[in-house]
Amino acid sequence: MLNPTLSQPSSTSGFSILNPNHLYTKLSSSFSFNPKKPKTPFPNKLSINKSPHFQQQNNNFNVTNSSLSPPATGSSSPRFFVGHSIYKGKAALTVEPRAPEFTPLDSGAFKLSREGCVLLQFAPAASVRQYDWSRKQVFSLSVTEIGTVMSLGAKDSCEFFHDPSKGKSDEGKVRKVLKVEPLPDGSGHFFNLSVQNKLANVDESIYIPVTRAELTVLVSAFNFLIPYLLGWHAYANSIKADDLSRGNNADPRAGADFEWSR
């Protein structure tokens, strides 16, 4: 029996740094939205791969005010958990969106309190076709950082530094550095996450090559996600016909009319 902390894809191939053409992707977890109920049922061929990693992420997901849209009255809509994973010989990378958060106001409206993000989860390989998710390291990309990754050219690189305890008493004790650098043969980029955690006595670096095709898939998903991570979809869905003439602000001087009348 496999260790429950290890996730094993159903199929994959060996990996060579100079020819990273083998990949494996799967449906994972944890992004939700509230679509309208479909008129027809999903095709019978649709299935969900409930791997140990999927189950763990699903169980850890708590429904709060961080749903894609402000809470709606009436019956609840079905929720969906999504993600995209890339598997290579030495590591696996799972990319999962996190929804924005809204705060209810006394008026009954909702105000964006925190933008959404994309969570990168790196897990080292434990053996052939198995990954140790108990040793995973995570890095959260903000909307602006997502834009930086999306704008990378074939020879471009970028680097992000995070201190989860910045401004707190433990500042400097946890350092996370994500580097995205082009592969030597120009076939894609290395994603390298280095984590130094003095609190947990952890000093680890996990890297995974991402091909141009794999990065193109991520960029396409990011393009779709950004308006949702900003919460703009909630505003667009709340617009009524009589609101169109008033705009997004109660004070007309702060709107487009004031801007163009100067």
Coordinates of C-alpha atoms in Angstrom, one line a residue:
M1 CA 0.0 0.0 0.0
L2 CA 1.3 3.5 -0.9
N3 CA 2.0 6.0 1.8
P4 CA -1.0 8.3 1.9
T5 CA 1.3 11.4 1.8
L6 CA 2.5 10.4 -1.7
S7 CA 0.6 11.2 -4.8
Q8 CA 1.0 9.0 -7.8
P9 CA -0.2 10.0 -11.3
S10 CA -1.6 7.3 -13.5
S11 CA 1.0 7.7 -16.2
T12 CA 4.2 9.7 -16.8
S13 CA 7.5 9.5 -18.5
G14 CA 11.2 10.0 -17.7
F15 CA 12.6 13.5 -17.9
S16 CA 15.7 15.0 -19.4
I17 CA 16.7 18.6 -18.7
L18 CA 17.6 19.1 -22.3
N19 CA 14.4 17.7 -23.6
P20 CA 11.6 18.3 -21.1
N21 CA 8.8 17.1 -23.5
H22 CA 7.1 14.7 -21.1
L23 CA 4.4 16.0 -19.0
Y24 CA 1.4 14.9 -17.0
T25 CA -1.6 17.0 -16.0
K26 CA -4.5 16.2 -13.8
L27 CA -7.6 17.8 -12.2
S28 CA -6.8 18.7 -8.6
S29 CA -8.5 21.1 -6.2
S30 CA -9.6 24.1 -4.8
F31 CA -11.2 26.9 -6.7
S32 CA -14.8 27.7 -6.6
F33 CA -17.4 29.7 -8.4
N34 CA -21.2 29.9 -8.5
P35 CA -22.4 29.3 -12.1
K36 CA -26.0 29.0 -13.1
K37 CA -27.4 25.5 -13.0
P38 CA -26.8 23.9 -16.4
K39 CA -29.8 23.1 -18.5
T40 CA -28.4 19.7 -19.4
P41 CA -26.4 17.3 -17.2
F42 CA -22.7 16.9 -17.6
P43 CA -21.5 14.2 -20.0
N44 CA -21.2 10.8 -18.6
K45 CA -17.5 10.8 -19.5
L46 CA -16.7 13.5 -16.9
S47 CA -14.8 12.1 -13.9
I48 CA -12.8 13.5 -11.0
N49 CA -9.5 12.0 -10.0
K50 CA -9.8 11.8 -6.2
S51 CA -6.1 11.3 -5.4
P52 CA -4.9 11.6 -1.8
H53 CA -3.7 15.1 -2.6
F54 CA -7.1 16.0 -4.0
Q55 CA -8.8 14.7 -0.9
Q56 CA -6.5 16.5 1.4
Q57 CA -7.0 19.8 -0.4
N58 CA -10.8 19.3 -0.6
N59 CA -11.1 18.6 3.1
N60 CA -9.0 21.7 4.0
F61 CA -11.2 24.1 2.0
N62 CA -13.5 26.1 4.1
V63 CA -16.4 28.2 2.7
T64 CA -16.2 31.8 4.0
N65 CA -16.7 35.2 2.5
S66 CA -13.9 34.4 0.0
S67 CA -16.1 32.8 -2.6
L68 CA -15.8 34.3 -6.1
S69 CA -19.1 36.2 -5.7
P70 CA -20.6 37.7 -2.6
P71 CA -22.8 35.3 -0.8
A72 CA -26.2 34.9 -2.5
T73 CA -29.5 34.4 -0.8
G74 CA -31.6 31.4 -1.4
S75 CA -30.5 27.9 -2.2
S76 CA -26.8 27.2 -2.5
S77 CA -25.2 26.6 -5.9
P78 CA -22.9 23.6 -6.6
R79 CA -19.2 24.3 -5.9
F80 CA -16.3 23.1 -8.0
F81 CA -12.6 22.5 -7.1
V82 CA -10.0 22.9 -9.8
G83 CA -6.3 23.0 -10.3
H84 CA -3.6 22.2 -12.8
S85 CA -0.5 20.0 -12.1
I86 CA 2.7 19.4 -13.9
Y87 CA 4.7 16.3 -13.1
K88 CA 8.4 15.8 -13.9
G89 CA 11.1 13.4 -12.8
K90 CA 12.3 15.3 -9.7
A91 CA 9.3 17.3 -8.7
A92 CA 5.6 18.2 -9.2
L93 CA 4.0 21.6 -9.5
T94 CA 0.3 22.2 -8.7
V95 CA -1.3 25.6 -9.6
E96 CA -4.5 26.4 -7.8
P97 CA -6.5 29.7 -7.7
R98 CA -7.7 31.3 -4.5
A99 CA -10.8 33.5 -4.7
P100 CA -11.0 37.1 -3.5
E101 CA -12.6 38.0 -0.2
F102 CA -15.5 40.3 0.3
T103 CA -16.7 42.1 3.4
P104 CA -20.4 42.8 4.0
L105 CA -21.4 46.4 4.6
D106 CA -24.2 47.8 6.7
S107 CA -26.1 48.7 3.5
G108 CA -26.2 45.1 2.5
A109 CA -23.6 45.5 -0.2
F110 CA -20.2 43.8 -0.3
K111 CA -16.8 45.4 -0.6
L112 CA -13.6 43.7 -1.8
S113 CA -11.3 43.2 1.2
R114 CA -8.6 41.1 -0.4
E115 CA -7.7 40.2 -3.9
G116 CA -7.5 36.6 -5.0
C117 CA -4.2 34.9 -5.8
V118 CA -2.7 31.8 -7.4
L119 CA -1.1 29.2 -5.1
L120 CA 2.0 27.4 -6.4
Q121 CA 2.7 24.1 -4.6
F122 CA 6.0 22.3 -5.1
A123 CA 6.4 18.7 -4.0
P124 CA 9.7 16.8 -4.4
A125 CA 9.7 13.3 -5.9
A126 CA 9.9 10.5 -3.4
S127 CA 10.5 7.7 -6.0
V128 CA 9.5 7.0 -9.6
R129 CA 6.1 8.5 -10.3
Q130 CA 5.5 9.3 -6.6
Y131 CA 5.7 12.7 -4.9
D132 CA 5.9 13.5 -1.3
W133 CA 3.2 16.2 -0.6
S134 CA 4.0 16.2 3.1
R135 CA 7.2 18.0 2.2
K136 CA 5.5 20.4 -0.2
Q137 CA 6.5 24.1 -0.2
V138 CA 4.0 26.8 -1.3
F139 CA 4.3 30.2 -2.9
S140 CA 1.4 32.6 -3.4
L141 CA 1.5 34.8 -6.5
S142 CA -0.3 38.1 -6.3
V143 CA -2.2 39.5 -9.3
T144 CA 0.8 41.7 -10.2
E145 CA 3.2 38.8 -9.9
I146 CA 1.0 36.8 -12.1
G147 CA 1.2 39.5 -14.7
T148 CA 5.0 39.4 -14.5
V149 CA 5.0 35.7 -15.2
M150 CA 2.6 36.1 -18.1
S151 CA 4.8 38.8 -19.7
L152 CA 8.0 36.6 -19.7
G153 CA 9.6 36.1 -23.1
A154 CA 11.7 33.1 -24.1
K155 CA 14.9 34.6 -22.7
D156 CA 13.4 36.6 -19.8
S157 CA 13.6 35.8 -16.1
C158 CA 12.1 37.1 -12.9
E159 CA 12.5 36.7 -9.2
F160 CA 10.0 37.1 -6.3
F161 CA 10.8 37.4 -2.5
H162 CA 8.2 36.8 0.2
D163 CA 8.5 37.0 3.9
P164 CA 5.2 35.7 5.4
S165 CA 5.9 37.3 8.7
K166 CA 6.9 40.8 7.4
G167 CA 6.0 43.5 9.9
K168 CA 5.6 40.9 12.7
S169 CA 7.9 39.7 15.5
D170 CA 9.0 36.7 13.4
E171 CA 10.0 38.9 10.4
G172 CA 13.1 37.5 8.6
K173 CA 12.7 34.0 10.0
V174 CA 11.0 32.6 7.0
R175 CA 12.3 33.5 3.5
K176 CA 10.8 32.3 0.3
V177 CA 12.4 33.1 -3.1
L178 CA 10.8 32.0 -6.4
K179 CA 13.0 32.3 -9.5
V180 CA 11.8 31.8 -13.0
E181 CA 14.7 31.4 -15.5
P182 CA 14.9 30.3 -19.1
L183 CA 16.1 26.7 -19.8
P184 CA 19.5 26.5 -21.5
D185 CA 18.1 25.1 -24.7
G186 CA 15.3 27.8 -24.8
S187 CA 12.5 25.1 -24.6
G188 CA 10.9 26.7 -21.5
H189 CA 11.7 28.0 -18.0
F190 CA 12.9 26.6 -14.7
F191 CA 10.6 27.3 -11.7
N192 CA 12.9 27.2 -8.6
L193 CA 11.4 27.7 -5.1
S194 CA 13.9 28.1 -2.2
V195 CA 12.5 28.2 1.3
Q196 CA 14.5 29.0 4.5
N197 CA 12.4 28.5 7.6
K198 CA 14.3 29.0 10.8
L199 CA 11.2 28.3 12.9
A200 CA 10.8 24.8 11.5
N201 CA 14.5 24.2 10.7
V202 CA 13.8 23.9 7.0
D203 CA 16.2 24.8 4.2
E204 CA 15.0 23.4 0.9
S205 CA 15.1 24.1 -2.8
I206 CA 12.7 22.5 -5.2
Y207 CA 12.9 23.1 -9.0
I208 CA 10.9 21.9 -11.9
P209 CA 11.3 22.7 -15.7
V210 CA 8.2 24.0 -17.4
T211 CA 8.0 23.8 -21.2
R212 CA 6.7 26.5 -23.5
A213 CA 3.6 24.5 -24.0
E214 CA 3.0 24.1 -20.3
L215 CA 3.6 27.8 -19.6
T216 CA 1.2 28.7 -22.5
V217 CA -1.5 26.7 -20.7
L218 CA -0.8 28.5 -17.5
V219 CA -0.8 32.0 -19.2
S220 CA -4.1 31.2 -20.8
A221 CA -5.7 30.2 -17.5
F222 CA -4.2 33.3 -15.8
N223 CA -5.8 35.5 -18.5
F224 CA -9.2 34.1 -17.7
L225 CA -8.7 34.3 -14.0
I226 CA -7.4 37.8 -13.4
P227 CA -10.8 39.6 -13.6
Y228 CA -12.2 37.1 -11.1
L229 CA -9.2 37.5 -8.8
L230 CA -9.8 41.2 -8.8
G231 CA -13.4 40.7 -7.9
W232 CA -14.6 42.6 -11.0
H233 CA -16.9 39.8 -12.1
A234 CA -19.0 40.4 -8.9
Y235 CA -19.4 44.1 -9.7
A236 CA -20.3 43.3 -13.3
N237 CA -22.9 40.8 -12.2
S238 CA -24.4 43.3 -9.8
I239 CA -25.0 46.1 -12.3
K240 CA -28.6 46.9 -12.9
A241 CA -30.1 48.9 -15.7
D242 CA -30.7 52.0 -13.6
D243 CA -27.1 51.8 -12.3
L244 CA -25.5 52.3 -15.7
S245 CA -26.0 56.0 -15.6
R246 CA -24.6 56.4 -12.1
G247 CA -21.3 54.4 -12.5
N248 CA -19.3 52.6 -9.9
N249 CA -19.1 55.5 -7.4
A250 CA -21.7 57.3 -5.3
D251 CA -19.7 60.5 -5.7
P252 CA -19.9 61.6 -9.4
R253 CA -16.9 63.9 -8.9
A254 CA -14.8 60.7 -8.4
G255 CA -16.0 59.1 -11.6
A256 CA -15.4 59.4 -15.3
D257 CA -17.6 62.5 -15.7
F258 CA -15.4 64.5 -13.3
E259 CA -12.2 63.2 -15.0
W260 CA -13.3 64.3 -18.5
S261 CA -14.9 67.6 -17.5
R262 CA -11.7 69.1 -16.1

